[in-house]
Amino acid sequence: MKEKMDKNSIDALIGYRCQRSDEAIQEAELLCREGFYNAAVNRLYYACYYVISALFLKDDIQAHTHSGMKTLFGMHYVKTEKIPINQAAIYYTLFEKRHSGDYDDFIYFDHEMTQELIALTKEFTSTIKEMVTKSRE
């Protein structure tokens, strides 16, 4: 069993995960410019994953799988209307697209779609980071 982390350690890990989210978006932008759209979509999913994991850490919610995170996010934040479903939709979309892009054959994303996903991911991660910051102060 893992030991309980102190507040300073939790804050440091939350900051790290938010930073990783930002980096994943930058990676997606670079990959998109170079035409690696499937890899860019993968990084966009992870941008959401990292920032949601920061939110979970702040709220002491534990998910052990990617599917578990998706379920718990819906239960704790979407159903309770802490985040609107129309904003959460990008995370759910990227969850499915990342899985398809990684595991299914003949799945190709294009430049236009990837650019749109980048913009939506930036909005989503910004909203989640605000939620993390607001309640940590």
mmCIF file of C-alpha atoms in Angstrom:
data_model
loop_
_atom_site.group_PDB
_atom_site.id
_atom_site.type_symbol
_atom_site.label_atom_id
_atom_site.label_comp_id
_atom_site.label_asym_id
_atom_site.label_seq_id
_atom_site.Cartn_x
_atom_site.Cartn_y
_atom_site.Cartn_z
ATOM 1 C CA MET A 1 0.000 0.000 0.000
ATOM 2 C CA LYS A 2 1.277 3.489 -0.855
ATOM 3 C CA GLU A 3 1.943 5.987 1.890
ATOM 4 C CA LYS A 4 -0.168 9.135 2.067
ATOM 5 C CA MET A 5 1.686 12.101 0.547
ATOM 6 C CA ASP A 6 2.022 15.384 2.394
ATOM 7 C CA LYS A 7 0.533 18.615 1.003
ATOM 8 C CA ASN A 8 3.847 19.876 -0.415
ATOM 9 C CA SER A 9 4.419 16.616 -2.281
ATOM 10 C CA ILE A 10 0.868 16.641 -3.612
ATOM 11 C CA ASP A 11 1.221 20.269 -4.761
ATOM 12 C CA ALA A 12 4.518 19.461 -6.494
ATOM 13 C CA LEU A 13 3.005 16.466 -8.272
ATOM 14 C CA ILE A 14 -0.047 18.478 -9.320
ATOM 15 C CA GLY A 15 2.259 21.142 -10.785
ATOM 16 C CA TYR A 16 4.279 18.490 -12.592
ATOM 17 C CA ARG A 17 1.182 16.896 -14.113
ATOM 18 C CA CYS A 18 -0.110 20.278 -15.300
ATOM 19 C CA GLN A 19 3.297 20.944 -16.855
ATOM 20 C CA ARG A 20 3.222 17.545 -18.596
ATOM 21 C CA SER A 21 -0.203 18.450 -19.975
ATOM 22 C CA ASP A 22 1.201 21.669 -21.458
ATOM 23 C CA GLU A 23 4.162 19.775 -22.914
ATOM 24 C CA ALA A 24 1.887 17.158 -24.478
ATOM 25 C CA ILE A 25 -0.026 19.927 -26.277
ATOM 26 C CA GLN A 26 3.247 21.401 -27.553
ATOM 27 C CA GLU A 27 4.274 17.927 -28.747
ATOM 28 C CA ALA A 28 0.922 17.543 -30.526
ATOM 29 C CA GLU A 29 1.385 20.875 -32.292
ATOM 30 C CA LEU A 30 4.857 19.848 -33.467
ATOM 31 C CA LEU A 31 3.644 16.436 -34.620
ATOM 32 C CA CYS A 32 0.725 18.034 -36.461
ATOM 33 C CA ARG A 33 3.031 20.473 -38.284
ATOM 34 C CA GLU A 34 5.127 17.499 -39.403
ATOM 35 C CA GLY A 35 2.105 15.489 -40.564
ATOM 36 C CA PHE A 36 2.070 12.874 -37.792
ATOM 37 C CA TYR A 37 -1.619 13.263 -37.025
ATOM 38 C CA ASN A 38 -2.244 9.962 -35.230
ATOM 39 C CA ALA A 39 0.669 10.644 -32.892
ATOM 40 C CA ALA A 40 -0.599 14.199 -32.357
ATOM 41 C CA VAL A 41 -4.036 12.902 -31.339
ATOM 42 C CA ASN A 42 -2.339 10.501 -28.935
ATOM 43 C CA ARG A 43 -0.486 13.396 -27.297
ATOM 44 C CA LEU A 44 -3.705 15.428 -27.057
ATOM 45 C CA TYR A 45 -5.356 12.580 -25.185
ATOM 46 C CA TYR A 46 -2.416 12.516 -22.788
ATOM 47 C CA ALA A 47 -2.647 16.288 -22.303
ATOM 48 C CA CYS A 48 -6.166 15.688 -20.983
ATOM 49 C CA TYR A 49 -5.076 12.622 -19.035
ATOM 50 C CA TYR A 50 -2.304 14.488 -17.209
ATOM 51 C CA VAL A 51 -4.452 17.469 -16.245
ATOM 52 C CA ILE A 52 -7.333 15.257 -15.089
ATOM 53 C CA SER A 53 -4.883 13.219 -13.022
ATOM 54 C CA ALA A 54 -3.809 16.499 -11.382
ATOM 55 C CA LEU A 55 -7.449 17.288 -10.617
ATOM 56 C CA PHE A 56 -7.958 13.801 -9.182
ATOM 57 C CA LEU A 57 -4.881 14.195 -7.016
ATOM 58 C CA LYS A 58 -6.177 17.498 -5.677
ATOM 59 C CA ASP A 59 -9.567 15.965 -4.913
ATOM 60 C CA ASP A 60 -8.120 12.677 -3.584
ATOM 61 C CA ILE A 61 -9.730 10.544 -6.286
ATOM 62 C CA GLN A 62 -7.851 7.460 -7.431
ATOM 63 C CA ALA A 63 -8.207 5.887 -10.856
ATOM 64 C CA HIS A 64 -6.192 2.795 -11.685
ATOM 65 C CA THR A 65 -6.900 2.561 -15.418
ATOM 66 C CA HIS A 66 -7.621 4.896 -18.309
ATOM 67 C CA SER A 67 -11.210 3.626 -18.432
ATOM 68 C CA GLY A 68 -11.485 4.110 -14.690
ATOM 69 C CA MET A 69 -10.355 7.711 -15.041
ATOM 70 C CA LYS A 70 -12.964 8.314 -17.738
ATOM 71 C CA THR A 71 -15.708 6.814 -15.572
ATOM 72 C CA LEU A 72 -14.681 8.668 -12.414
ATOM 73 C CA PHE A 73 -14.330 11.957 -14.290
ATOM 74 C CA GLY A 74 -17.895 11.608 -15.516
ATOM 75 C CA MET A 75 -19.168 10.643 -12.083
ATOM 76 C CA HIS A 76 -17.398 13.342 -10.049
ATOM 77 C CA TYR A 77 -17.305 16.286 -12.444
ATOM 78 C CA VAL A 78 -19.747 15.913 -15.337
ATOM 79 C CA LYS A 79 -22.761 14.398 -13.568
ATOM 80 C CA THR A 80 -22.325 16.897 -10.734
ATOM 81 C CA GLU A 81 -22.146 19.696 -13.338
ATOM 82 C CA LYS A 82 -18.770 20.926 -12.122
ATOM 83 C CA ILE A 83 -17.813 20.821 -15.784
ATOM 84 C CA PRO A 84 -20.335 21.063 -18.637
ATOM 85 C CA ILE A 85 -20.776 17.979 -20.797
ATOM 86 C CA ASN A 86 -20.040 20.007 -23.928
ATOM 87 C CA GLN A 87 -16.574 20.796 -22.536
ATOM 88 C CA ALA A 88 -15.980 17.276 -21.258
ATOM 89 C CA ALA A 89 -16.855 15.920 -24.705
ATOM 90 C CA ILE A 90 -13.332 16.599 -26.025
ATOM 91 C CA TYR A 91 -11.835 14.285 -23.401
ATOM 92 C CA TYR A 92 -14.305 11.532 -24.267
ATOM 93 C CA THR A 93 -13.668 12.053 -27.983
ATOM 94 C CA LEU A 94 -9.899 11.914 -27.548
ATOM 95 C CA PHE A 95 -10.211 8.814 -25.358
ATOM 96 C CA GLU A 96 -11.910 6.990 -28.249
ATOM 97 C CA LYS A 97 -9.702 8.451 -30.994
ATOM 98 C CA ARG A 98 -6.502 7.633 -29.123
ATOM 99 C CA HIS A 99 -7.645 4.063 -28.635
ATOM 100 C CA SER A 100 -8.647 3.720 -32.298
ATOM 101 C CA GLY A 101 -5.449 5.347 -33.527
ATOM 102 C CA ASP A 102 -3.294 3.108 -31.358
ATOM 103 C CA TYR A 103 -5.062 -0.227 -31.780
ATOM 104 C CA ASP A 104 -7.249 -0.250 -34.897
ATOM 105 C CA ASP A 105 -6.040 -0.687 -38.454
ATOM 106 C CA PHE A 106 -6.345 1.950 -41.160
ATOM 107 C CA ILE A 107 -7.221 4.826 -38.844
ATOM 108 C CA TYR A 108 -5.877 8.115 -40.142
ATOM 109 C CA PHE A 109 -6.486 11.586 -38.816
ATOM 110 C CA ASP A 110 -6.004 14.643 -41.002
ATOM 111 C CA HIS A 111 -4.578 18.119 -40.513
ATOM 112 C CA GLU A 112 -7.904 19.931 -40.236
ATOM 113 C CA MET A 113 -9.337 17.530 -37.663
ATOM 114 C CA THR A 114 -6.131 17.558 -35.630
ATOM 115 C CA GLN A 115 -6.010 21.371 -35.603
ATOM 116 C CA GLU A 116 -9.584 21.469 -34.327
ATOM 117 C CA LEU A 117 -8.769 18.902 -31.637
ATOM 118 C CA ILE A 118 -5.741 20.958 -30.554
ATOM 119 C CA ALA A 119 -7.896 24.064 -30.064
ATOM 120 C CA LEU A 120 -10.549 22.147 -28.114
ATOM 121 C CA THR A 121 -7.913 20.428 -25.982
ATOM 122 C CA LYS A 122 -6.364 23.779 -25.080
ATOM 123 C CA GLU A 123 -9.763 25.047 -23.918
ATOM 124 C CA PHE A 124 -10.460 21.887 -21.929
ATOM 125 C CA THR A 125 -7.080 21.724 -20.201
ATOM 126 C CA SER A 126 -7.283 25.426 -19.368
ATOM 127 C CA THR A 127 -10.659 24.887 -17.703
ATOM 128 C CA ILE A 128 -9.383 21.928 -15.693
ATOM 129 C CA LYS A 129 -6.243 23.816 -14.624
ATOM 130 C CA GLU A 130 -8.463 26.654 -13.385
ATOM 131 C CA MET A 131 -10.416 24.126 -11.312
ATOM 132 C CA VAL A 132 -7.170 22.748 -9.886
ATOM 133 C CA THR A 133 -5.776 26.193 -9.085
ATOM 134 C CA LYS A 134 -8.986 27.656 -7.683
ATOM 135 C CA SER A 135 -9.445 25.048 -5.020
ATOM 136 C CA ARG A 136 -5.728 24.821 -4.108
ATOM 137 C CA GLU A 137 -5.523 28.492 -3.084
#
